[in-house]
Coordinates of C-alpha atoms in Angstrom, one line a residue:
M1 CA 101.0 96.7 89.8
L2 CA 99.0 99.9 89.0
V3 CA 95.9 99.1 87.1
A4 CA 94.1 102.5 87.2
A5 CA 94.3 106.0 88.6
A6 CA 92.1 109.0 89.0
V7 CA 93.5 112.5 89.3
C8 CA 91.2 115.0 91.1
P9 CA 91.6 118.5 92.6
C10 CA 91.6 118.8 96.4
P11 CA 90.1 122.1 97.4
P12 CA 87.7 121.8 100.3
L13 CA 85.4 123.9 98.2
L14 CA 84.5 120.7 96.4
V15 CA 82.4 119.9 99.5
P16 CA 79.1 121.8 98.9
E17 CA 78.7 122.7 102.6
V18 CA 82.1 124.4 102.5
A19 CA 81.4 126.2 99.3
A20 CA 77.9 127.3 100.5
G21 CA 76.4 129.7 97.9
A22 CA 79.3 129.2 95.5
A23 CA 78.7 125.4 95.4
P24 CA 77.1 125.3 91.9
E25 CA 80.3 126.7 90.4
L26 CA 82.1 123.4 90.9
D27 CA 79.2 121.1 89.9
A28 CA 81.0 120.1 86.7
A29 CA 84.2 119.3 88.6
R30 CA 82.3 117.2 91.1
T31 CA 80.6 115.3 88.3
A32 CA 84.0 114.7 86.6
C33 CA 85.4 113.4 89.9
S34 CA 82.5 111.0 90.2
D35 CA 83.1 109.7 86.7
A36 CA 86.8 109.3 87.5
L37 CA 86.1 107.2 90.5
G38 CA 83.8 105.0 88.3
V39 CA 86.9 104.2 86.3
L40 CA 88.7 103.1 89.4
A41 CA 85.9 100.8 90.4
A42 CA 85.7 99.3 87.0
A43 CA 89.4 98.3 87.2
R44 CA 88.5 95.9 90.1
P45 CA 91.5 96.8 92.3
D46 CA 92.7 94.9 95.3
L47 CA 93.8 98.1 97.0
L48 CA 93.1 101.8 96.6
V49 CA 95.6 104.3 97.9
V50 CA 94.6 108.0 98.2
V51 CA 97.6 110.3 97.8
G52 CA 97.8 114.0 98.5
T53 CA 100.1 116.7 99.9
A54 CA 100.1 117.5 103.6
E55 CA 101.8 119.6 106.3
P56 CA 104.3 117.8 108.5
G57 CA 101.8 116.5 111.0
G58 CA 99.7 115.0 108.2
R59 CA 102.4 113.1 106.3
G60 CA 102.9 109.4 106.1
P61 CA 100.4 106.5 105.8
F62 CA 96.8 106.5 107.0
P63 CA 95.0 103.2 107.5
Q64 CA 91.5 102.5 106.4
G65 CA 88.9 104.0 108.7
T66 CA 90.9 107.2 109.5
P67 CA 88.5 110.1 110.1
G68 CA 88.7 113.5 108.7
T69 CA 86.7 116.7 109.2
F70 CA 85.8 120.0 107.6
R71 CA 84.8 121.6 110.9
G72 CA 87.9 123.9 110.5
F73 CA 86.0 125.5 107.6
G74 CA 83.0 126.2 109.7
V75 CA 80.8 123.3 108.6
D76 CA 79.6 120.2 110.5
V77 CA 80.9 117.7 108.0
D78 CA 83.0 114.6 108.9
V79 CA 84.3 111.9 106.7
R80 CA 86.1 108.6 107.0
L81 CA 88.6 106.9 104.7
G82 CA 86.8 103.8 103.7
A83 CA 84.8 101.6 106.1
A84 CA 85.5 101.8 109.8
T85 CA 87.8 99.0 111.1
G86 CA 87.2 99.2 114.8
T87 CA 90.7 100.4 115.5
A88 CA 91.1 103.9 116.9
P89 CA 93.2 106.0 114.5
E90 CA 96.0 108.0 115.9
R91 CA 95.3 111.2 113.9
E92 CA 93.0 112.8 111.4
L93 CA 93.3 113.0 107.7
P94 CA 95.0 116.1 106.2
A95 CA 92.8 118.3 104.1
S96 CA 93.7 116.7 100.7
L97 CA 93.0 113.2 101.9
A98 CA 89.8 114.4 103.6
V99 CA 88.5 115.7 100.2
G100 CA 89.5 112.3 98.7
A101 CA 87.6 110.5 101.5
W102 CA 84.6 112.8 100.8
L103 CA 84.6 111.9 97.1
L104 CA 84.7 108.2 98.0
E105 CA 81.8 108.5 100.4
R106 CA 79.9 110.5 97.8
T107 CA 80.2 107.7 95.3
G108 CA 79.6 105.0 97.8
W109 CA 83.0 103.4 97.4
A110 CA 83.0 99.7 98.5
D111 CA 85.1 98.1 95.8
A112 CA 88.4 97.6 97.6
P113 CA 90.2 98.4 100.9
V114 CA 91.4 102.0 101.1
E115 CA 94.6 103.6 102.5
G116 CA 95.9 107.1 102.4
L117 CA 99.4 108.7 102.0
G118 CA 100.2 112.3 102.9
V119 CA 103.4 113.7 101.3
A120 CA 105.3 116.9 101.3
D121 CA 104.7 119.2 98.4
T122 CA 108.5 119.6 98.3
L123 CA 109.2 115.9 97.8
E124 CA 112.0 115.5 95.3
P125 CA 111.1 113.9 91.9
E126 CA 113.4 111.0 92.5
R127 CA 111.7 110.2 95.8
C128 CA 108.3 110.7 94.2
A129 CA 109.2 108.0 91.6
G130 CA 110.4 105.6 94.3
T131 CA 107.3 106.2 96.4
G132 CA 105.1 105.5 93.3
R133 CA 106.9 102.2 92.6
E134 CA 106.5 101.2 96.2
L135 CA 102.7 101.9 96.1
A136 CA 102.3 100.0 92.8
G137 CA 103.9 96.9 94.5
R138 CA 101.5 96.9 97.4
A139 CA 99.1 94.5 95.7
D140 CA 98.5 92.6 92.5
R141 CA 96.0 95.2 91.4
V142 CA 96.5 98.7 92.8
A143 CA 94.5 101.9 92.0
L144 CA 95.5 105.4 93.0
L145 CA 93.3 108.4 93.8
V146 CA 95.7 111.3 93.2
M147 CA 94.6 114.5 94.9
G148 CA 96.2 117.7 93.8
D149 CA 95.6 121.2 92.3
A150 CA 97.5 122.9 89.5
S151 CA 98.7 126.4 89.9
A152 CA 97.1 129.0 92.2
C153 CA 98.2 132.0 90.1
R154 CA 95.8 132.1 87.2
S155 CA 94.2 135.5 88.0
L156 CA 94.6 138.7 89.9
K157 CA 92.3 137.4 92.6
A158 CA 94.0 134.0 92.8
P159 CA 95.6 133.0 96.1
G160 CA 99.0 133.5 94.5
Y161 CA 98.1 136.5 92.4
L162 CA 98.6 136.5 88.6
D163 CA 101.7 134.8 87.3
E164 CA 102.1 134.6 83.5
R165 CA 103.9 131.3 83.9
A166 CA 100.9 129.6 85.5
A167 CA 98.7 129.0 82.4
P168 CA 101.5 127.3 80.4
F169 CA 102.4 125.2 83.5
D170 CA 98.8 124.1 83.9
A171 CA 98.4 123.4 80.2
E172 CA 101.4 121.1 80.1
A173 CA 100.2 119.4 83.3
A174 CA 96.8 118.9 81.8
R175 CA 98.3 117.5 78.6
A176 CA 100.6 115.1 80.4
L177 CA 97.8 113.8 82.7
G178 CA 95.4 113.5 79.8
T179 CA 97.8 111.5 77.8
A180 CA 99.5 109.5 80.6
D181 CA 102.8 111.1 79.5
L182 CA 105.2 109.8 82.2
A183 CA 108.3 111.6 80.9
A184 CA 106.4 115.0 80.9
L185 CA 105.2 114.5 84.4
R186 CA 108.6 113.5 85.7
A187 CA 110.0 116.7 84.0
L188 CA 107.7 119.1 86.0
D189 CA 110.0 121.6 87.8
P190 CA 109.5 121.3 91.6
A191 CA 110.8 124.9 92.2
L192 CA 108.5 126.4 89.6
A193 CA 105.5 124.3 90.9
R194 CA 106.2 125.6 94.4
E195 CA 106.4 129.2 93.2
L196 CA 103.1 128.7 91.4
K197 CA 101.6 127.0 94.5
A198 CA 100.8 123.9 92.4
A199 CA 100.2 121.3 95.2
G200 CA 99.6 118.5 92.7
R201 CA 103.2 118.3 91.4
A202 CA 104.4 115.7 93.9
P203 CA 101.3 113.5 93.8
W204 CA 101.4 113.6 90.0
Q205 CA 105.0 112.5 89.9
I206 CA 104.2 109.7 92.4
L207 CA 101.6 108.6 89.9
A208 CA 104.2 108.6 87.1
G209 CA 106.5 106.4 89.3
A210 CA 103.6 104.0 90.0
A211 CA 102.8 103.7 86.3
H212 CA 106.4 102.8 85.3
D213 CA 106.4 99.7 83.1
T214 CA 102.6 99.9 82.5
R215 CA 100.7 100.7 79.4
L216 CA 98.0 102.8 80.9
T217 CA 96.3 105.4 78.7
G218 CA 95.0 108.8 80.0
T219 CA 91.8 110.8 79.5
L220 CA 91.3 114.4 80.6
L221 CA 87.8 114.8 82.0
Y222 CA 87.9 118.4 83.3
E223 CA 90.1 121.4 83.1
D224 CA 89.3 124.9 84.5
A225 CA 90.6 127.6 86.8
P226 CA 87.8 128.9 89.0
Y227 CA 89.0 131.3 91.6
G228 CA 92.3 131.5 89.7
V229 CA 93.3 128.0 90.7
G230 CA 93.9 125.2 88.1
Y231 CA 91.7 122.2 88.7
L232 CA 92.2 119.0 86.6
V233 CA 90.4 115.7 86.5
A234 CA 91.9 112.8 84.6
T235 CA 91.8 109.0 84.5
W236 CA 94.4 106.4 83.6
S237 CA 93.3 102.9 82.8

């Protein structure tokens, strides 16, 4: 069953080498993510699954030891999902899971085996719920690291330009994640989320499915919209 979860944003800009001179702008977000992973470690899970959206080639399960890289962003930074296993992985991590792997390496994660799951940002809410329930049944004590951004339409310079629907969408997502409101997360509109470029919608709804029949409580650790993109960090325990 699910015993803990951490929700973190997944922009490659979290990696200081990628952000370069702008790195200090996300220091508070990095600190919040580190604090969130501390909650996962404290839950003593038997298995940690990192969940994030991906393009078609990056969907599906990723075993422990799968490598990822940020070389596509012009920096010489490589990561690995947990400890190497000696088995040659078939493919690299998608960007969202690579950011998750970077966060785990940054905090020295060694508390449980780690796996990854890349999903489509169009995954229907019903399938998200089912996926979450399946993940929660993978071990007696399962933790999730849920990687996903809120809207990308919070300012004129945002990737999706300014959309007046973005701030209310992000506020409701922040409230739901900060209070572990499963019904509110399940109610997030996939079409609206896609229009607002909110890549976190499907992973958040997977989390809601995994938390079915649990009594986890939520805490919101960070909420901001640098660069016009909503970034949220929350913990469930």
